[in-house]
Every structure is written in C-alpha cells, then in structure tokens.
mmCIF file of C-alpha atoms (C1' of nucleotides) in Angstrom:
data_model
loop_
_atom_site.group_PDB
_atom_site.id
_atom_site.type_symbol
_atom_site.label_atom_id
_atom_site.label_comp_id
_atom_site.label_asym_id
_atom_site.label_seq_id
_atom_site.Cartn_x
_atom_site.Cartn_y
_atom_site.Cartn_z
ATOM 1 C CA MET Y 1 -22.619 -0.894 -4.669
ATOM 2 C CA PRO Y 2 -24.203 -2.214 -7.224
ATOM 3 C CA LYS Y 3 -27.119 -4.753 -6.550
ATOM 4 C CA PRO Y 4 -25.945 -8.778 -7.072
ATOM 5 C CA LEU Y 5 -27.215 -9.710 -10.365
ATOM 6 C CA THR Y 6 -27.885 -13.212 -11.315
ATOM 7 C CA PHE Y 7 -26.057 -15.325 -13.579
ATOM 8 C CA GLY Y 8 -28.233 -15.078 -16.646
ATOM 9 C CA GLN Y 9 -28.851 -11.247 -15.887
ATOM 10 C CA PHE Y 10 -24.936 -10.869 -16.042
ATOM 11 C CA LEU Y 11 -24.436 -12.814 -18.789
ATOM 12 C CA ARG Y 12 -27.414 -10.800 -20.818
ATOM 13 C CA GLU Y 13 -25.973 -7.372 -19.685
ATOM 14 C CA SER Y 14 -22.509 -8.166 -20.535
ATOM 15 C CA ARG Y 15 -23.454 -9.606 -24.227
ATOM 16 C CA GLU Y 16 -26.353 -6.591 -25.105
ATOM 17 C CA SER Y 17 -23.210 -4.072 -24.063
ATOM 18 C CA LYS Y 18 -21.035 -5.781 -26.663
ATOM 19 C CA VAL Y 19 -23.670 -6.115 -29.534
ATOM 20 C CA ALA Y 20 -24.461 -2.801 -28.935
ATOM 21 C CA THR Y 21 -21.155 -1.931 -31.199
ATOM 22 C CA ASP Y 22 -19.977 -6.043 -32.575
ATOM 23 C CA ARG Y 23 -22.748 -7.377 -33.980
ATOM 24 C CA GLY Y 24 -20.917 -11.043 -33.803
ATOM 25 C CA PHE Y 25 -22.362 -10.627 -30.271
ATOM 26 C CA SER Y 26 -26.262 -11.565 -30.990
ATOM 27 C CA LEU Y 27 -27.593 -14.540 -28.554
ATOM 28 C CA ARG Y 28 -26.840 -16.842 -31.937
ATOM 29 C CA LYS Y 29 -23.710 -16.035 -32.790
ATOM 30 C CA VAL Y 30 -22.578 -16.296 -28.982
ATOM 31 C CA ALA Y 31 -24.031 -19.439 -28.498
ATOM 32 C CA GLU Y 32 -22.062 -20.851 -31.974
ATOM 33 C CA ARG Y 33 -19.711 -19.885 -30.618
ATOM 34 C CA VAL Y 34 -19.609 -21.523 -27.629
ATOM 35 C CA GLY Y 35 -20.957 -24.501 -29.052
ATOM 36 C CA ILE Y 36 -24.161 -24.463 -27.562
ATOM 37 C CA GLU Y 37 -28.354 -24.224 -28.769
ATOM 38 C CA PRO Y 38 -29.373 -20.963 -29.157
ATOM 39 C CA SER Y 39 -32.574 -21.638 -26.776
ATOM 40 C CA TYR Y 40 -30.525 -22.705 -24.195
ATOM 41 C CA LEU Y 41 -28.466 -19.543 -24.198
ATOM 42 C CA SER Y 42 -31.801 -17.515 -24.193
ATOM 43 C CA LYS Y 43 -33.194 -19.626 -21.406
ATOM 44 C CA ILE Y 44 -30.203 -19.171 -19.248
ATOM 45 C CA GLU Y 45 -30.093 -15.662 -20.062
ATOM 46 C CA ARG Y 46 -33.599 -15.305 -18.513
ATOM 47 C CA ASP Y 47 -32.415 -17.555 -15.734
ATOM 48 C CA GLU Y 48 -35.509 -20.027 -17.363
ATOM 49 C CA GLN Y 49 -32.453 -23.138 -16.775
ATOM 50 C CA PRO Y 50 -30.042 -23.348 -14.323
ATOM 51 C CA PRO Y 51 -26.481 -22.418 -14.965
ATOM 52 C CA PRO Y 52 -24.810 -24.721 -17.322
ATOM 53 C CA GLY Y 53 -22.101 -26.790 -16.692
ATOM 54 C CA GLU Y 54 -18.628 -25.638 -15.958
ATOM 55 C CA ALA Y 55 -16.957 -26.086 -19.625
ATOM 56 C CA VAL Y 56 -19.644 -24.133 -21.294
ATOM 57 C CA ILE Y 57 -19.202 -21.168 -18.598
ATOM 58 C CA ARG Y 58 -15.346 -21.323 -19.681
ATOM 59 C CA GLN Y 59 -16.232 -20.616 -22.982
ATOM 60 C CA LEU Y 60 -18.482 -17.933 -22.280
ATOM 61 C CA ALA Y 61 -15.917 -16.430 -20.193
ATOM 62 C CA VAL Y 62 -13.475 -16.453 -23.002
ATOM 63 C CA GLU Y 63 -16.245 -15.242 -25.534
ATOM 64 C CA LEU Y 64 -17.354 -12.205 -23.526
ATOM 65 C CA SER Y 65 -14.445 -11.630 -21.917
ATOM 66 C CA GLU Y 66 -15.092 -11.958 -18.541
ATOM 67 C CA ASP Y 67 -13.271 -13.687 -15.190
ATOM 68 C CA PRO Y 68 -14.174 -17.540 -15.591
ATOM 69 C CA ASP Y 69 -14.306 -17.480 -11.632
ATOM 70 C CA VAL Y 70 -16.774 -14.811 -11.119
ATOM 71 C CA LEU Y 71 -19.228 -16.409 -13.791
ATOM 72 C CA LEU Y 72 -18.560 -19.977 -11.440
ATOM 73 C CA ALA Y 73 -19.643 -18.127 -8.666
ATOM 74 C CA LEU Y 74 -22.345 -16.732 -10.196
ATOM 75 C CA ALA Y 75 -23.780 -20.328 -11.295
ATOM 76 C CA GLY Y 76 -22.717 -21.310 -7.715
ATOM 77 C CA LYS Y 77 -19.764 -23.240 -8.438
ATOM 78 C CA VAL Y 78 -16.095 -23.352 -7.968
ATOM 79 C CA SER Y 79 -13.600 -23.822 -10.202
ATOM 80 C CA SER Y 80 -12.346 -27.841 -10.668
ATOM 81 C CA ASP Y 81 -8.775 -26.784 -10.384
ATOM 82 C CA LEU Y 82 -9.435 -24.977 -6.933
ATOM 83 C CA LEU Y 83 -11.291 -28.216 -6.059
ATOM 84 C CA ALA Y 84 -8.500 -30.316 -7.000
ATOM 85 C CA THR Y 85 -6.385 -28.195 -4.670
ATOM 86 C CA ILE Y 86 -8.433 -28.335 -1.578
ATOM 87 C CA ARG Y 87 -9.247 -31.711 -2.020
ATOM 88 C CA SER Y 88 -5.221 -32.410 -2.043
ATOM 89 C CA ARG Y 89 -4.725 -31.089 1.732
ATOM 90 C CA PRO Y 90 -8.087 -30.752 2.909
ATOM 91 C CA ARG Y 91 -7.333 -30.017 7.000
ATOM 92 C CA LEU Y 92 -4.426 -27.363 5.545
ATOM 93 C CA PHE Y 93 -6.870 -25.868 2.964
ATOM 94 C CA ALA Y 94 -10.034 -25.722 5.100
ATOM 95 C CA ASP Y 95 -8.129 -24.544 7.830
ATOM 96 C CA LEU Y 96 -7.048 -21.362 5.887
ATOM 97 C CA ILE Y 97 -10.226 -20.701 4.546
ATOM 98 C CA ARG Y 98 -12.075 -20.610 7.493
ATOM 99 C CA GLN Y 99 -9.818 -18.485 9.166
ATOM 100 C CA LEU Y 100 -9.943 -15.810 6.182
ATOM 101 C CA LYS Y 101 -13.599 -15.992 5.699
ATOM 102 C CA SER Y 102 -14.498 -13.005 7.993
ATOM 103 C CA MET Y 103 -10.996 -11.201 7.477
ATOM 104 C CA PRO Y 104 -11.831 -7.729 4.736
ATOM 105 C CA ASP Y 105 -10.820 -8.256 1.576
ATOM 106 C CA HIS Y 106 -7.350 -6.252 2.099
ATOM 107 C CA ALA Y 107 -6.186 -8.386 4.814
ATOM 108 C CA VAL Y 108 -6.530 -11.030 2.805
ATOM 109 C CA LEU Y 109 -5.040 -9.363 -0.491
ATOM 110 C CA ARG Y 110 -2.023 -8.702 1.379
ATOM 111 C CA LEU Y 111 -1.496 -12.507 2.334
ATOM 112 C CA VAL Y 112 -1.845 -13.269 -1.645
ATOM 113 C CA ARG Y 113 0.731 -10.068 -2.523
ATOM 114 C CA GLU Y 114 2.893 -11.599 0.274
ATOM 115 C CA VAL Y 115 3.103 -15.132 -1.280
ATOM 116 C CA ARG Y 116 3.068 -13.823 -4.716
ATOM 117 C CA ASP Y 117 6.305 -11.834 -4.396
ATOM 118 C CA GLY Y 118 8.281 -14.456 -2.211
ATOM 119 C CA SER Y 119 9.100 -13.615 1.210
ATOM 120 C CA TRP Y 120 8.030 -17.627 1.493
ATOM 121 C CA MET J 1 4.015 -42.790 3.649
ATOM 122 C CA PRO J 2 0.736 -44.990 3.963
ATOM 123 C CA LYS J 3 -0.292 -45.759 0.761
ATOM 124 C CA PRO J 4 -3.944 -43.631 -0.312
ATOM 125 C CA LEU J 5 -7.087 -45.547 0.759
ATOM 126 C CA THR J 6 -9.939 -45.277 -1.301
ATOM 127 C CA PHE J 7 -12.938 -43.447 0.400
ATOM 128 C CA GLY J 8 -14.379 -46.996 1.417
ATOM 129 C CA GLN J 9 -11.611 -48.662 2.120
ATOM 130 C CA PHE J 10 -10.627 -45.962 4.579
ATOM 131 C CA LEU J 11 -14.373 -46.198 6.229
ATOM 132 C CA ARG J 12 -14.013 -50.028 6.605
ATOM 133 C CA GLU J 13 -10.610 -49.897 7.848
ATOM 134 C CA SER J 14 -11.770 -46.894 10.712
ATOM 135 C CA ARG J 15 -14.970 -49.199 11.256
ATOM 136 C CA GLU J 16 -13.442 -52.045 11.505
ATOM 137 C CA SER J 17 -10.714 -51.325 13.706
ATOM 138 C CA LYS J 18 -13.133 -49.972 16.413
ATOM 139 C CA VAL J 19 -15.847 -52.889 16.609
ATOM 140 C CA ALA J 20 -12.711 -54.910 17.849
ATOM 141 C CA THR J 21 -13.338 -53.270 20.802
ATOM 142 C CA ASP J 22 -16.612 -52.197 20.890
ATOM 143 C CA ARG J 23 -19.943 -53.757 19.161
ATOM 144 C CA GLY J 24 -21.385 -50.905 18.314
ATOM 145 C CA PHE J 25 -19.778 -50.524 15.201
ATOM 146 C CA SER J 26 -20.920 -52.925 13.284
ATOM 147 C CA LEU J 27 -22.354 -52.196 9.854
ATOM 148 C CA ARG J 28 -25.321 -52.857 10.516
ATOM 149 C CA LYS J 29 -25.619 -50.867 13.851
ATOM 150 C CA VAL J 30 -23.793 -47.415 12.167
ATOM 151 C CA ALA J 31 -26.058 -47.475 9.363
ATOM 152 C CA GLU J 32 -28.803 -47.206 11.727
ATOM 153 C CA ARG J 33 -27.243 -44.874 13.755
ATOM 154 C CA VAL J 34 -26.263 -42.358 10.303
ATOM 155 C CA GLY J 35 -29.677 -43.612 8.914
ATOM 156 C CA ILE J 36 -29.373 -45.101 6.136
ATOM 157 C CA GLU J 37 -29.914 -48.866 4.775
ATOM 158 C CA PRO J 38 -27.112 -51.351 5.874
ATOM 159 C CA SER J 39 -26.798 -52.522 2.085
ATOM 160 C CA TYR J 40 -25.982 -49.052 1.403
ATOM 161 C CA LEU J 41 -22.978 -49.110 3.681
ATOM 162 C CA SER J 42 -21.818 -52.085 3.090
ATOM 163 C CA LYS J 43 -21.756 -51.338 -0.998
ATOM 164 C CA ILE J 44 -20.094 -48.096 0.082
ATOM 165 C CA GLU J 45 -17.406 -49.641 2.119
ATOM 166 C CA ARG J 46 -16.683 -52.022 -0.510
ATOM 167 C CA ASP J 47 -16.229 -49.028 -3.186
ATOM 168 C CA GLU J 48 -19.067 -50.474 -5.099
ATOM 169 C CA GLN J 49 -21.090 -47.427 -5.362
ATOM 170 C CA PRO J 50 -20.090 -44.079 -5.448
ATOM 171 C CA PRO J 51 -19.256 -42.336 -1.873
ATOM 172 C CA PRO J 52 -22.705 -40.795 -0.261
ATOM 173 C CA GLY J 53 -23.650 -37.100 -0.251
ATOM 174 C CA GLU J 54 -22.543 -34.566 2.183
ATOM 175 C CA ALA J 55 -24.667 -35.011 4.934
ATOM 176 C CA VAL J 56 -24.249 -38.407 5.292
ATOM 177 C CA ILE J 57 -20.469 -38.415 5.230
ATOM 178 C CA ARG J 58 -20.859 -35.552 7.659
ATOM 179 C CA GLN J 59 -22.719 -38.264 9.926
ATOM 180 C CA LEU J 60 -20.708 -40.944 9.241
ATOM 181 C CA ALA J 61 -17.506 -38.725 9.702
ATOM 182 C CA VAL J 62 -19.383 -38.087 13.762
ATOM 183 C CA GLU J 63 -20.359 -41.647 14.065
ATOM 184 C CA LEU J 64 -16.466 -42.861 13.412
ATOM 185 C CA SER J 65 -14.512 -39.867 14.541
ATOM 186 C CA GLU J 66 -12.726 -38.872 11.578
ATOM 187 C CA ASP J 67 -12.027 -35.666 10.284
ATOM 188 C CA PRO J 68 -15.780 -34.508 7.694
ATOM 189 C CA ASP J 69 -12.639 -32.639 5.704
ATOM 190 C CA VAL J 70 -10.990 -35.532 5.033
ATOM 191 C CA LEU J 71 -13.655 -37.890 4.414
ATOM 192 C CA LEU J 72 -14.901 -35.561 2.105
ATOM 193 C CA ALA J 73 -11.745 -35.193 0.283
ATOM 194 C CA LEU J 74 -11.871 -39.318 -0.075
ATOM 195 C CA ALA J 75 -15.067 -38.822 -1.451
ATOM 196 C CA GLY J 76 -13.628 -36.357 -4.274
ATOM 197 C CA LYS J 77 -16.258 -33.452 -2.714
ATOM 198 C CA VAL J 78 -15.480 -30.502 -1.024
ATOM 199 C CA SER J 79 -17.268 -28.735 2.314
ATOM 200 C CA SER J 80 -20.187 -26.757 1.108
ATOM 201 C CA ASP J 81 -19.529 -23.786 3.855
ATOM 202 C CA LEU J 82 -15.808 -23.819 2.467
ATOM 203 C CA LEU J 83 -17.303 -23.379 -1.412
ATOM 204 C CA ALA J 84 -19.825 -20.739 -0.301
ATOM 205 C CA THR J 85 -16.812 -18.753 1.009
ATOM 206 C CA ILE J 86 -14.767 -18.974 -2.015
ATOM 207 C CA ARG J 87 -18.110 -18.179 -4.070
ATOM 208 C CA SER J 88 -18.709 -15.247 -2.137
ATOM 209 C CA ARG J 89 -15.216 -13.428 -3.172
ATOM 210 C CA PRO J 90 -14.329 -15.951 -6.279
ATOM 211 C CA ARG J 91 -11.383 -14.073 -7.243
ATOM 212 C CA LEU J 92 -9.493 -13.570 -4.016
ATOM 213 C CA PHE J 93 -9.957 -16.804 -2.624
ATOM 214 C CA ALA J 94 -8.737 -18.597 -6.827
ATOM 215 C CA ASP J 95 -5.981 -16.692 -6.546
ATOM 216 C CA LEU J 96 -4.920 -17.092 -2.911
ATOM 217 C CA ILE J 97 -5.451 -21.207 -3.484
ATOM 218 C CA ARG J 98 -3.759 -20.931 -6.674
ATOM 219 C CA GLN J 99 -0.748 -19.226 -5.290
ATOM 220 C CA LEU J 100 -0.591 -21.744 -2.686
ATOM 221 C CA LYS J 101 -0.858 -24.578 -4.309
ATOM 222 C CA SER J 102 2.387 -25.615 -5.067
ATOM 223 C CA MET J 103 3.535 -24.240 -1.343
ATOM 224 C CA PRO J 104 4.850 -27.251 1.357
ATOM 225 C CA ASP J 105 2.717 -28.035 3.922
ATOM 226 C CA HIS J 106 4.555 -26.060 6.562
ATOM 227 C CA ALA J 107 4.674 -22.822 4.496
ATOM 228 C CA VAL J 108 0.871 -22.884 4.544
ATOM 229 C CA LEU J 109 0.338 -23.609 8.025
ATOM 230 C CA ARG J 110 2.677 -20.936 8.503
ATOM 231 C CA LEU J 111 0.039 -18.605 7.138
ATOM 232 C CA VAL J 112 -2.686 -20.400 9.024
ATOM 233 C CA ARG J 113 -0.716 -19.776 12.384
ATOM 234 C CA GLU J 114 -0.430 -15.918 11.731
ATOM 235 C CA VAL J 115 -4.048 -15.328 10.619
ATOM 236 C CA ARG J 116 -5.378 -17.283 13.793
ATOM 237 C CA ASP J 117 -3.016 -15.470 16.186
ATOM 238 C CA GLY J 118 -4.002 -12.420 15.011
ATOM 239 C CA SER J 119 -1.065 -10.190 13.495
ATOM 240 C CA TRP J 120 -3.909 -9.155 11.436
ATOM 241 C "C1'" DG G 1 -42.012 -9.706 -50.883
ATOM 242 C "C1'" DC G 2 -38.583 -12.481 -49.597
ATOM 243 C "C1'" DA G 3 -34.548 -13.821 -47.464
ATOM 244 C "C1'" DT G 4 -31.499 -13.306 -43.561
ATOM 245 C "C1'" DG G 5 -31.142 -12.644 -38.884
ATOM 246 C "C1'" DT G 6 -32.841 -12.245 -34.343
ATOM 247 C "C1'" DG G 7 -34.888 -14.262 -29.877
ATOM 248 C "C1'" DT G 8 -37.989 -17.624 -28.142
ATOM 249 C "C1'" DG G 9 -41.370 -21.724 -27.055
ATOM 250 C "C1'" DT G 10 -42.336 -26.420 -26.816
ATOM 251 C "C1'" DA G 11 -40.943 -31.059 -25.989
ATOM 252 C "C1'" DG G 12 -37.628 -34.541 -25.052
ATOM 253 C "C1'" DT G 13 -33.204 -36.935 -23.371
ATOM 254 C "C1'" DA G 14 -29.364 -40.099 -21.809
ATOM 255 C "C1'" DG G 15 -26.254 -39.975 -17.921
ATOM 256 C "C1'" DT G 16 -25.554 -38.985 -12.398
ATOM 257 C "C1'" DT G 17 -26.896 -38.719 -8.017
ATOM 258 C "C1'" DA G 18 -28.249 -40.490 -3.766
ATOM 259 C "C1'" DC G 19 -30.450 -43.034 -2.384
ATOM 260 C "C1'" DT G 20 -34.951 -47.664 -0.337
ATOM 261 C "C1'" DA G 21 -36.657 -52.091 -0.055
ATOM 262 C "C1'" DC G 22 -36.194 -56.729 0.486
ATOM 263 C "C1'" DA G 23 -34.822 -60.814 0.520
ATOM 264 C "C1'" DC G 24 -30.438 -64.129 1.137
ATOM 265 C "C1'" DA G 25 -26.801 -66.792 3.819
ATOM 266 C "C1'" DC G 26 -23.641 -67.905 7.341
ATOM 267 C "C1'" DT G 27 -21.812 -67.670 12.250
ATOM 268 C "C1'" DC G 28 -22.794 -67.672 17.337
ATOM 269 C "C1'" DA G 29 -24.905 -68.015 21.729
ATOM 270 C "C1'" DC G 30 -27.886 -71.234 24.311
ATOM 271 C "C1'" DG R 1 -31.723 -76.245 16.411
ATOM 272 C "C1'" DT R 2 -33.292 -71.940 16.414
ATOM 273 C "C1'" DG R 3 -32.986 -66.793 16.930
ATOM 274 C "C1'" DA R 4 -30.487 -62.751 17.061
ATOM 275 C "C1'" DG R 5 -26.858 -60.782 14.566
ATOM 276 C "C1'" DT R 6 -23.892 -60.217 10.621
ATOM 277 C "C1'" DG R 7 -22.885 -58.647 5.849
ATOM 278 C "C1'" DT R 8 -24.057 -58.924 0.907
ATOM 279 C "C1'" DG R 9 -26.957 -59.134 -3.765
ATOM 280 C "C1'" DT R 10 -30.673 -57.289 -6.559
ATOM 281 C "C1'" DA R 11 -33.671 -54.398 -8.044
ATOM 282 C "C1'" DG R 12 -35.862 -50.393 -8.528
ATOM 283 C "C1'" DT R 13 -36.524 -45.343 -8.564
ATOM 284 C "C1'" DA R 14 -37.111 -40.054 -7.699
ATOM 285 C "C1'" DA R 15 -34.849 -36.022 -8.786
ATOM 286 C "C1'" DC R 16 -31.317 -33.315 -11.160
ATOM 287 C "C1'" DT R 17 -28.181 -31.818 -14.399
ATOM 288 C "C1'" DA R 18 -26.569 -30.747 -18.740
ATOM 289 C "C1'" DC R 19 -28.462 -30.311 -22.711
ATOM 290 C "C1'" DT R 20 -30.060 -31.283 -27.814
ATOM 291 C "C1'" DA R 21 -33.905 -30.154 -31.890
ATOM 292 C "C1'" DC R 22 -37.135 -28.103 -34.045
ATOM 293 C "C1'" DA R 23 -40.601 -24.816 -34.806
ATOM 294 C "C1'" DC R 24 -42.465 -20.538 -34.465
ATOM 295 C "C1'" DA R 25 -42.739 -15.196 -34.598
ATOM 296 C "C1'" DC R 26 -40.829 -11.012 -35.438
ATOM 297 C "C1'" DA R 27 -37.841 -7.185 -37.687
ATOM 298 C "C1'" DT R 28 -34.889 -5.717 -41.338
ATOM 299 C "C1'" DG R 29 -32.576 -4.628 -45.557
ATOM 300 C "C1'" DC R 30 -32.881 -4.943 -50.204
#
DNA sequence: GCATGTGTGTAGTAGTTACTACACACTCAC
DNA sequence: GTGAGTGTGTAGTAACTACTACACACATGC
C-alpha cells in the first residue's frame, strides 16, 4: 500500500503531476485561481503551515480534481455538512458510526449500496 | 415536541432539576467538580459565553448524567472519536452519512441494530 | 541583458477559542 | 449580625486559526 502522505505532500504531488503537462498548474497560477497568496500555498505544500480552512481546501480540490472529503481528512478535518447531519441526530449517528468503526470496507460499502438502491 | 433548547439553557435546566433535591448541584459545586471557574459556568449557562471545549463538555455530561453526544451537538460540536473514524475512511463514511441524511430515524435505527446484531 | 515567471523567506495581523482571577451583591441559618 | 454559600460582573490573556503583503533569488526565453 502507498505510504500515507501528509496534506502538503499530497497537494504537491497532485499539482506537480499536472504541471508536467499543463503550465497552468504552477504554484502561482493555482494559488491565484484558488484565491490565496502563493507564499501561503508554498508553505502549505511543504507542511510548514497547517492546512488552510475548509473553503480553501474545497477550492484546491476543485482545481486539482481531488476528492474534497479526502483532502479534508488529510487536513484533519471533516466536511461541515457531515457535521451538521450528525449534530441533527447525535445519538443515532454516533451509535451508527461507532458500530461501523471496526467493520471492513466491503461491509460498510454494502450498507451504502443497499441504502442507495432503496431497499428502504 | 419540546422546543429546542440552547446549550446553556439545557445545562441550566438539567442542573436546576437536580439541585432541587440535592444541594451538591449548586453552580459552584458543579463547577468545582468539573474543574472550571464558577463565573465561567454561570456565563455558559446563560449563553453569555460560547460553549466550552470538548473535555469540559464531557465532564459536564458525567456530572449531570447527560448524553455526551447530545451535549456536544447542542454545543455545535461532534465527538472527536467520531471525527477520527470518519477521517480514517473519508469517502466511505461521507457517502454513508449523506445517504442517511434524509432517512427517517427508524430506518437508520434498523441499520444500527442489524449491524450490532451481527448479520455482518 | 532584461522581462517574465518560478518557488520561497520574513514579518505581521485580525479574529476566535477557551478559559482564569477576583470582586461584588444577595440570602439564609443560627 | 456575621459567616457560609449562592449566582454574577468585569477584566484580562495565552494559544491557536487562517490568512496577507512584500521582498528575494533563481531560471528561461527571446
């Protein structure tokens, strides 16, 4: 399995893989599209600064075509819409998540599919 | 249904219902057991200050025999162990939670029970 | 050889979080 | 009438979050 990257390492690798074939993915260009200072992005990619806020992470996900939830997780965060859902029925979701914590992926996936395919 | 209380109102009502029969539940006594300043708890109960951190909320839950997840939710937070679980498999849990967001309680509860009762 | 673009270094900051410390005013028991 | 206990008011703060602004050094194209 691939060794787990830090948030910054992940960003840098994602961006550098794209800049190889598209000059629009220089650190400065990406920073501009995302709406942050280049020096800030530079420090983030080198893990010299802690990851940015959720809004900036989401913009980065869009620009780099990465999964926002994965990026947020690497940043030590959880999407605010998920938090709101949990908070709306805390006992229910707390129980469910704790039950599923030790379940293998395929079991959880089966649940997701069953719910989605409307046997409910 | 009972109108939704704020974090502070909930705390105050919980504590006052107990102080009626047990003098050990004065604001000062509870604050001392929890390990915070009485004036701080006073402001929290009147929603003059934002809710405290997770550790203090957990202590309050213990002292007042309330559900920590409910208290955390009222405080606008989610238990850090749940966050860690979600972050460990972000795509999986993000999908699941978004699927379940609009499901009625009883459907989610059925899931919880099925998982717990080991049809997995 | 100069403009343009690249990443990075240094310095600073406004806002939020999570509290402490101490003084004050009131009530009630005895 | 004073001592113990009650809640509250005022003031302050250390640490963290989430950034900006600007200057610097290097490379590369033309």
